[in-house]
Amino acid sequence: QVQLKESGPGLVQPSQTLSLTCTVSGFSLTSNSVHWVRQPPGKGLEWVGAIWSGGSTDYNSALKSRLSISRDTSKSQVFLKMNSLQTEDTAIYFCTRRLRDYWGQGVMVTVSS
Amino acid sequence: DIQMTQSPSFLSASVGDRVTINCKASQNINRYLNWYQQKLGEAPKLLIYNANSLQTGIPSRFSGSGSGTDFTLTISSLQPEDVATYFCLQHNSWFTFGSGTKLEIK
């Protein structure tokens, strides 16, 4: 069955780089897009970026200068890297297939010294 | 960038009530509008895609309408399990979420 699972460090220091992994199963990354969405505690949802089935990427314009999304199709993994982290990047980070039917459980990332 | 204005931000209604939630886009997004339900501690769940198409497995009491800039999510008869926060998402030009509507039972 289709599953997505996010993993990564729960705590990141300010100005450091966040690295998250979304491991998927039950579908092919070469046939489906994967998006990242984040949600600060108690707040709304924000689209972060996406990697499309062909491997191209798109990013939220507000985050573009700090963000990179890539994938390893052989391992069914999608990677998010965001540098120069600030406290306002504290959020739950979700990966989702096509922003539609399947979402991961989310991983909480806290930016704090 | 397209902005999405969602209203109301908070809604309290009784079981059996008809409930409507609105999203207004800052420019024409055709019918590229999805609705999601998010319960506490869970990931969002897709309810409606492309303005009025019901996602598989979602109860028929949920419906969506609208096109262009104005969209509505309707719950025809509110049930206790519908307590959640609801978000709209435009996917006409990049992706923008509405600010959310927190729905509670009176």
CSV table of C-alpha atoms in Angstrom, one decimal, chain A:
chain,number,residue,atom,x,y,z
A,1,GLN,CA,0.0,0.0,0.0
A,2,VAL,CA,1.0,3.6,-0.5
A,3,GLN,CA,3.0,5.1,2.4
A,4,LEU,CA,5.2,8.1,3.0
A,5,LYS,CA,7.4,8.6,6.1
A,6,GLU,CA,9.4,11.6,7.0
A,7,SER,CA,12.6,11.4,9.0
A,8,GLY,CA,15.2,13.8,10.3
A,9,PRO,CA,16.5,15.6,13.3
A,10,GLY,CA,14.0,17.0,15.8
A,11,LEU,CA,16.3,19.9,16.8
A,12,VAL,CA,18.4,22.1,14.6
A,13,GLN,CA,20.5,25.1,15.7
A,14,PRO,CA,19.9,28.5,14.2
A,15,SER,CA,21.8,29.2,11.1
A,16,GLN,CA,22.4,25.5,10.5
A,17,THR,CA,21.1,23.3,7.7
A,18,LEU,CA,18.0,21.1,7.9
A,19,SER,CA,18.1,17.7,6.2
A,20,LEU,CA,14.9,15.7,5.9
A,21,THR,CA,14.1,12.4,4.1
A,22,CYS,CA,10.8,11.2,2.9
A,23,THR,CA,10.8,7.5,2.3
A,24,VAL,CA,8.0,6.2,0.1
A,25,SER,CA,6.5,2.9,-0.7
A,26,GLY,CA,3.7,1.6,-2.9
A,27,PHE,CA,4.3,3.9,-5.8
A,28,SER,CA,7.0,5.1,-8.1
A,29,LEU,CA,8.8,8.5,-7.8
A,30,THR,CA,9.2,8.5,-11.6
A,31,SER,CA,5.4,8.5,-12.0
A,32,ASN,CA,4.3,10.8,-9.2
A,33,SER,CA,5.3,14.2,-7.7
A,34,VAL,CA,6.2,14.5,-4.1
A,35,HIS,CA,5.6,17.8,-2.3
A,36,TRP,CA,6.8,19.2,1.0
A,37,VAL,CA,4.3,21.2,3.2
A,38,ARG,CA,5.1,22.7,6.6
A,39,GLN,CA,2.9,23.8,9.5
A,40,PRO,CA,4.2,26.0,12.4
A,41,PRO,CA,2.8,24.9,15.8
A,42,GLY,CA,-0.9,26.0,16.0
A,43,LYS,CA,-0.8,27.7,12.6
A,44,GLY,CA,-1.7,27.1,9.0
A,45,LEU,CA,-0.2,25.1,6.1
A,46,GLU,CA,2.6,26.4,3.8
A,47,TRP,CA,3.7,24.8,0.6
A,48,VAL,CA,7.4,24.4,0.7
A,49,GLY,CA,8.3,22.8,-2.7
A,50,ALA,CA,8.0,19.8,-5.0
A,51,ILE,CA,9.9,17.4,-7.1
A,52,TRP,CA,8.0,16.3,-10.1
A,53,SER,CA,7.9,12.8,-11.7
A,54,GLY,CA,10.6,13.9,-14.3
A,55,GLY,CA,12.9,15.1,-11.6
A,56,SER,CA,12.5,18.8,-12.0
A,57,THR,CA,11.8,20.9,-8.9
A,58,ASP,CA,9.8,24.0,-7.9
A,59,TYR,CA,10.1,25.9,-4.7
A,60,ASN,CA,8.1,28.4,-2.6
A,61,SER,CA,9.4,31.8,-3.8
A,62,ALA,CA,9.9,32.9,-0.2
A,63,LEU,CA,12.2,29.9,0.6
A,64,LYS,CA,13.8,29.4,-2.8
A,65,SER,CA,17.2,30.8,-1.9
A,66,ARG,CA,17.6,28.4,1.0
A,67,LEU,CA,15.9,25.3,-0.3
A,68,SER,CA,16.9,22.2,-2.3
A,69,ILE,CA,14.8,19.2,-3.0
A,70,SER,CA,16.2,16.0,-4.6
A,71,ARG,CA,15.6,12.3,-4.8
A,72,ASP,CA,17.1,8.9,-5.1
A,73,THR,CA,14.7,6.8,-7.1
A,74,SER,CA,16.6,3.6,-6.4
A,75,LYS,CA,15.9,4.0,-2.7
A,76,SER,CA,12.4,5.6,-3.1
A,77,GLN,CA,13.5,8.6,-1.1
A,78,VAL,CA,13.0,12.3,-1.5
A,79,PHE,CA,15.3,14.8,0.3
A,80,LEU,CA,14.7,18.3,1.6
A,81,LYS,CA,17.6,20.5,2.5
A,82,MET,CA,17.1,24.0,3.9
A,83,ASN,CA,20.0,26.2,5.0
A,84,SER,CA,20.3,29.2,7.3
A,85,LEU,CA,17.5,28.0,9.5
A,86,GLN,CA,15.8,30.5,11.8
A,87,THR,CA,13.3,30.1,14.6
A,88,GLU,CA,10.4,30.8,12.2
A,89,ASP,CA,11.3,27.6,10.4
A,90,THR,CA,10.1,25.6,13.4
A,91,ALA,CA,7.3,23.5,12.1
A,92,ILE,CA,5.9,20.1,11.4
A,93,TYR,CA,7.2,19.1,7.9
A,94,PHE,CA,5.0,16.8,5.8
A,95,CYS,CA,5.7,15.0,2.5
A,96,THR,CA,2.7,14.2,0.4
A,97,ARG,CA,2.1,12.4,-2.9
A,98,ARG,CA,0.7,14.9,-5.4
A,99,LEU,CA,-0.7,17.1,-2.6
A,100,ARG,CA,-3.7,14.8,-2.8
A,101,ASP,CA,-4.4,11.4,-1.4
A,102,TYR,CA,-1.4,10.3,0.7
A,103,TRP,CA,0.5,12.2,3.3
A,104,GLY,CA,3.2,11.2,5.7
A,105,GLN,CA,2.6,11.6,9.5
A,106,GLY,CA,4.9,14.6,9.6
A,107,VAL,CA,8.1,15.3,11.5
A,108,MET,CA,8.5,18.1,14.0
A,109,VAL,CA,11.5,20.3,13.5
A,110,THR,CA,12.5,22.8,16.2
A,111,VAL,CA,15.0,25.5,15.5
A,112,SER,CA,16.6,26.5,18.8
A,113,SER,CA,20.0,26.9,20.4
